[in-house]
XYZ file of N, CA and C in Angstrom:
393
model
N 3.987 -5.083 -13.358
C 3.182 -6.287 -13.405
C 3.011 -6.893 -12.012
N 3.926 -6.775 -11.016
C 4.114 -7.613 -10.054
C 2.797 -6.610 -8.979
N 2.649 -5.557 -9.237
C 1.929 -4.765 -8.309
C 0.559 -4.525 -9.039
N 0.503 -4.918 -9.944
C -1.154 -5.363 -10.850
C -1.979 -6.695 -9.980
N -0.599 -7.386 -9.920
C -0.603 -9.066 -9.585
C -1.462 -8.642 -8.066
N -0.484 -8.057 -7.423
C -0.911 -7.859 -5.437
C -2.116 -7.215 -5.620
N -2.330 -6.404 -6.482
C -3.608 -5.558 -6.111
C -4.667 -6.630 -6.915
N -4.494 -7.612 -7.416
C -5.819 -8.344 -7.792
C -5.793 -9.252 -6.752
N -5.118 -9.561 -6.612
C -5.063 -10.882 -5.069
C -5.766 -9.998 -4.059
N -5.296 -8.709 -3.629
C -6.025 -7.710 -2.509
C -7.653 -7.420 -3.023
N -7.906 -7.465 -4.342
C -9.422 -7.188 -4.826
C -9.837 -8.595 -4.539
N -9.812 -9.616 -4.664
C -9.950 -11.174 -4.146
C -9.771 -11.701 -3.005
N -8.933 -11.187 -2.518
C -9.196 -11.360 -0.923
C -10.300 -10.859 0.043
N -10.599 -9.182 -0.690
C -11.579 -8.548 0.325
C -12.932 -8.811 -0.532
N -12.921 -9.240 -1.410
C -14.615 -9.941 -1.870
C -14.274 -11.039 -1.020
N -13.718 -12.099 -1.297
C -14.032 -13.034 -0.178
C -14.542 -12.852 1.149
N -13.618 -12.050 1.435
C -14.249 -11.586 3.153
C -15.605 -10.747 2.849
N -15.457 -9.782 2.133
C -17.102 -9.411 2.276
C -18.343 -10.166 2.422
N -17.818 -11.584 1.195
C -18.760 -12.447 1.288
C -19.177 -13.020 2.042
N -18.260 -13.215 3.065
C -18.154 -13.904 4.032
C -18.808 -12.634 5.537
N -18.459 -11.392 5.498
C -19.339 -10.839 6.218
C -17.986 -10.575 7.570
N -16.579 -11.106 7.258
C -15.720 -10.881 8.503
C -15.039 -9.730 8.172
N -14.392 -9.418 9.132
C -13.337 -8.158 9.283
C -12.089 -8.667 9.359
N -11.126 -8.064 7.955
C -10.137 -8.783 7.563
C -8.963 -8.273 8.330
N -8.442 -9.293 9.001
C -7.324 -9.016 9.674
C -6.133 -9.218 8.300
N -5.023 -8.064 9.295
C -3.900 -7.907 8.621
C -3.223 -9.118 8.196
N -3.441 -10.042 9.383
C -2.177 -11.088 9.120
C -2.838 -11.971 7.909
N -3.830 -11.989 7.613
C -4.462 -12.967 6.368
C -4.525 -11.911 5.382
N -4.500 -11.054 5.339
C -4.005 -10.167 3.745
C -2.690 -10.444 3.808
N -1.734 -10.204 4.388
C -0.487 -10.636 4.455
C -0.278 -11.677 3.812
N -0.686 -12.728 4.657
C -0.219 -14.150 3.777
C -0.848 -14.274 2.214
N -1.679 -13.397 2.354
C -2.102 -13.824 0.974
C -1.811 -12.899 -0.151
N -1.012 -11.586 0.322
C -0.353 -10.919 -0.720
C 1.110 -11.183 -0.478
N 1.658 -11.365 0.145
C 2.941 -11.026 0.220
C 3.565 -12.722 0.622
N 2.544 -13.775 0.510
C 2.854 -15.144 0.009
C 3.820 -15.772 0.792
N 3.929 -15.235 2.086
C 4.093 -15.691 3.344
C 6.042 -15.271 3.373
N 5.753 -13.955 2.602
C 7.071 -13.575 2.965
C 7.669 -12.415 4.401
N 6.466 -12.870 5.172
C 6.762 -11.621 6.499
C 6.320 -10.119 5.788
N 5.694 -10.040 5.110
C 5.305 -8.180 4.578
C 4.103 -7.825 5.648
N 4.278 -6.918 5.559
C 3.426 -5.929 6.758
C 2.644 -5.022 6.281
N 1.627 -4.199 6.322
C 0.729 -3.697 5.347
C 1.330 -1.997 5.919
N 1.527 -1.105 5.331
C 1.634 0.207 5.772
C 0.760 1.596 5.441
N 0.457 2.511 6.181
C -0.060 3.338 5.401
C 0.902 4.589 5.457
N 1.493 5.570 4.143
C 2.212 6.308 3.882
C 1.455 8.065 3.681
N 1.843 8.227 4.797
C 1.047 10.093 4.373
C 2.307 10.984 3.852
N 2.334 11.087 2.825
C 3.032 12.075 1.793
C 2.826 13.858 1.760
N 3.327 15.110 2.557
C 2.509 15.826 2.592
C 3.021 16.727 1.026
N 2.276 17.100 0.130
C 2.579 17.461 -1.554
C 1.902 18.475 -1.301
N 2.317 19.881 -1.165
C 1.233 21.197 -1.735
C 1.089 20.662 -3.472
N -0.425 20.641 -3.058
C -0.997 20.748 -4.769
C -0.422 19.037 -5.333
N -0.971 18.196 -4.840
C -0.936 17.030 -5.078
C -2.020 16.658 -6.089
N -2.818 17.437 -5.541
C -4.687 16.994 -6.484
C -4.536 17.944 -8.075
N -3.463 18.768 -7.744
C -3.610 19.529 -9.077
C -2.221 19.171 -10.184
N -1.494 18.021 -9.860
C -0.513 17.324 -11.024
C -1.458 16.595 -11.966
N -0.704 17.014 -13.129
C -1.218 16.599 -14.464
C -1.206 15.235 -14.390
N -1.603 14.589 -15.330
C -1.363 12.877 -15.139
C 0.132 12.766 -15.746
N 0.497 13.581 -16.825
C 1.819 12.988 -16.918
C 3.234 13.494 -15.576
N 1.988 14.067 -15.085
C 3.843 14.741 -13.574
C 3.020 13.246 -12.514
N 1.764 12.774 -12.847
C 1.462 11.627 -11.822
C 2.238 10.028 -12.288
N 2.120 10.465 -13.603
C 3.019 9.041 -14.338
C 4.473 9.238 -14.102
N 5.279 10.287 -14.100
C 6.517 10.320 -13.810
C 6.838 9.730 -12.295
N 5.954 10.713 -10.814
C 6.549 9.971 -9.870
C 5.690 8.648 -9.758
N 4.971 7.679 -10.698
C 4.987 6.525 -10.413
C 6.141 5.997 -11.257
N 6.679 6.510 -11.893
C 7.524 5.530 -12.799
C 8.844 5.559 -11.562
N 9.190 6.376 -11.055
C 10.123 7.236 -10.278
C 10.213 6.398 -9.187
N 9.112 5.844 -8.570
C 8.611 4.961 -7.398
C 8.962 3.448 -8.009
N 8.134 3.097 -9.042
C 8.390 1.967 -9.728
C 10.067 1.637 -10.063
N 11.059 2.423 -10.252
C 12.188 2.037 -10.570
C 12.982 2.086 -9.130
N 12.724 2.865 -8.650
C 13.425 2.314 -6.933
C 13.164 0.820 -6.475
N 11.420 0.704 -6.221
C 11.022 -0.286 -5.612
C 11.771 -1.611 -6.530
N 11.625 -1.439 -8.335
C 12.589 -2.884 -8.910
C 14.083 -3.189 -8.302
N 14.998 -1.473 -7.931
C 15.747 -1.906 -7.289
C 15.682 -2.415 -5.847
N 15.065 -2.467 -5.325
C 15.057 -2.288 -3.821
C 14.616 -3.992 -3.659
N 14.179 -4.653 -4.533
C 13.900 -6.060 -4.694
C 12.709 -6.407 -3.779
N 12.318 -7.801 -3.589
C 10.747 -8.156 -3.011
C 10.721 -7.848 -1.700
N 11.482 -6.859 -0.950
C 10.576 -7.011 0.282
C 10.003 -5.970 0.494
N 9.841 -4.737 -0.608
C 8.662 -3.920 -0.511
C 7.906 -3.743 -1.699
N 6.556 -3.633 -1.426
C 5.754 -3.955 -2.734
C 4.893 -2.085 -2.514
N 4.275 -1.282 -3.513
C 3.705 -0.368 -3.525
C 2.388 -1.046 -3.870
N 1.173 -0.898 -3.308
C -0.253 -1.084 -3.915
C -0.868 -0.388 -4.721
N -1.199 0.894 -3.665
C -1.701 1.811 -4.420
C -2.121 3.301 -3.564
N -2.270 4.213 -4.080
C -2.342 5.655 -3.678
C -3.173 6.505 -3.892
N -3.600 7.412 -2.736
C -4.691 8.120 -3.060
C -4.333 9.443 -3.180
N -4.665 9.886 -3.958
C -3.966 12.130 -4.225
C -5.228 12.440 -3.791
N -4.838 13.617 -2.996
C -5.920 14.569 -2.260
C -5.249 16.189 -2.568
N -5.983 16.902 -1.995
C -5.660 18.312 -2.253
C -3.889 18.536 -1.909
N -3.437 17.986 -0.901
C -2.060 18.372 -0.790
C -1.429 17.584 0.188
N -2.076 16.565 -0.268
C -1.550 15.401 0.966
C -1.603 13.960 -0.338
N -0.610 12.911 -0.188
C -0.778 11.629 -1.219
C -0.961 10.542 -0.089
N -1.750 9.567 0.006
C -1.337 8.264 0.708
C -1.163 6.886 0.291
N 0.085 6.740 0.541
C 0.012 5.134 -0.075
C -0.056 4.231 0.797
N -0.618 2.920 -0.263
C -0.354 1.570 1.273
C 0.648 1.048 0.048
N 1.569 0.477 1.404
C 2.858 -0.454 0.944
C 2.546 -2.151 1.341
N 2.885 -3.072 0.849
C 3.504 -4.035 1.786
C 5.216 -4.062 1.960
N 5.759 -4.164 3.134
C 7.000 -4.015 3.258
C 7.648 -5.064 4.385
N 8.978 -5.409 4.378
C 9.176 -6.131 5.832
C 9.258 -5.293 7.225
N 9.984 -4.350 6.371
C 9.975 -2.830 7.915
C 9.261 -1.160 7.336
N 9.181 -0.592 8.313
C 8.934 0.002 8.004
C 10.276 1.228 7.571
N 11.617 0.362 8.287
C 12.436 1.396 7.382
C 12.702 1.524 6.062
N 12.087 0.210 5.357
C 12.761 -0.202 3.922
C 11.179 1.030 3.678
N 10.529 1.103 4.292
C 9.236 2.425 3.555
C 9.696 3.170 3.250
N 10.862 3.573 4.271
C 11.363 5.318 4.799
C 12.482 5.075 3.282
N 13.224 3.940 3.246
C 14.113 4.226 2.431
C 13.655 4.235 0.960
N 12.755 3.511 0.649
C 12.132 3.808 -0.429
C 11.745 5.183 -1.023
N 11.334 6.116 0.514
C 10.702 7.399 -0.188
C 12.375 8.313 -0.097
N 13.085 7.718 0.427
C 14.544 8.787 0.522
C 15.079 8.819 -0.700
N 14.754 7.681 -1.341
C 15.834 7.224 -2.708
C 14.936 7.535 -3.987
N 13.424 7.635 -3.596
C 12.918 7.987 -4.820
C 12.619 10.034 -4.331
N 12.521 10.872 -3.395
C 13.099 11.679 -3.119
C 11.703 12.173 -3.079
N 10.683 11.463 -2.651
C 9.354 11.635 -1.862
C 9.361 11.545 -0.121
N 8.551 12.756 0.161
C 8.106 13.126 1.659
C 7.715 11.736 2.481
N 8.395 10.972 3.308
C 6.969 10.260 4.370
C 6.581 10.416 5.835
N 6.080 11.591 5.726
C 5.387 12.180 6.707
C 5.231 11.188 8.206
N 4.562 10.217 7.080
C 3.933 9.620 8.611
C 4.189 8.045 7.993
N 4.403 7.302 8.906
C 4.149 5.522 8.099
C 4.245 4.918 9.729
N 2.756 4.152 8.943
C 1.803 3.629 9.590
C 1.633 2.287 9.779
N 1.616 1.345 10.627
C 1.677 -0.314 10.010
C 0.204 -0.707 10.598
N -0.743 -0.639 9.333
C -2.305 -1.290 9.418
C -2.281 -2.457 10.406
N -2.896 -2.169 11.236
C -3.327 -3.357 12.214
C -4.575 -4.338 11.651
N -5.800 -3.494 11.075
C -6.938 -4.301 10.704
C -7.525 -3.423 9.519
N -8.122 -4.135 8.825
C -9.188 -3.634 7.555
C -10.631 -3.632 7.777
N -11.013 -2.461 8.083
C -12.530 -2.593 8.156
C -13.275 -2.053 6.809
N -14.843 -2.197 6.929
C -15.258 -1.763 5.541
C -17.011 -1.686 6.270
N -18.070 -1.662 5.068
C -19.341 -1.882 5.834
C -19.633 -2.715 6.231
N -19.295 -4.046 5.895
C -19.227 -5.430 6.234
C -18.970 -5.691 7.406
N -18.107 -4.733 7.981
C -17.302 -5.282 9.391
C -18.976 -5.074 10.448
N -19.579 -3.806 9.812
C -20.985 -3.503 10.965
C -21.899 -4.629 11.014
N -21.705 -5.493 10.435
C -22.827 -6.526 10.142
C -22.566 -7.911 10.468
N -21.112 -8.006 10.660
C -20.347 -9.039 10.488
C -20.733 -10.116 11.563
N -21.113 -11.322 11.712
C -21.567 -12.584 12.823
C -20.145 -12.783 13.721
N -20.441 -12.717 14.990
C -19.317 -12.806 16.030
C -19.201 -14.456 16.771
């Protein structure tokens, strides 16, 4: 529920800004998902041979798998959401560090390749955007 919650605040935040025509900096998604608890936005490259070809129930297991770490691991890392590709997964986190990322994927016993801390959010909006 709590990561339904962030990802509708994150769908509400970036209509706003679209509407608005700016390029959303990190630190105002921040405050406005992670409710001014210092979270940092991350991006997680997972490398999975055959990521694009898990069934939905081997995709529901490692979210449940993810989901029961992160309840233990308490609010200072939140999971958003993830994209499966042919053999690569990426997630964005909000987190306070990026080690609580690393430890998240050690304890749920997922790859993190690479972790990334988003500086800015661009979109088509940003090409158009009034300076």
């Amino acid at each position: 529920m709590k990561t339904l919650k962030s990802l509708l605040i994150l769908m509400i935040t970036t209509a706003s800004f679209n509407a608005l025509g700016q390029e959303k900096s990190v630190e105002l998604l921040n405050n406005e998902l992670a409710n001014d608890k210092g979270l940092n936005m991350y991006v997680i490259e997972r490398n999975i041979p055959g990521a694009g070809n898990l069934t939905t129930e081997e995709l529901q297991a490692i979210s449940k798998t993810s989901c029961d770490v992160l309840d233990s691991m308490g609010s200072d890392i939140k999971w958003l959401h993830s994209y499966v590709t042919g053999d690569k997964v990426y997630c964005v986190y909000m987190a306070k560090s990026e080690e609580l990322v690393r430890e998240h994927a050690q304890k749920g016993g997922f790859p993190a390749n690479s972790v990334a801390p988003v500086k800015v959010i661009i979109d088509p909006s940003t090409a158009t955007a009034k300076q």
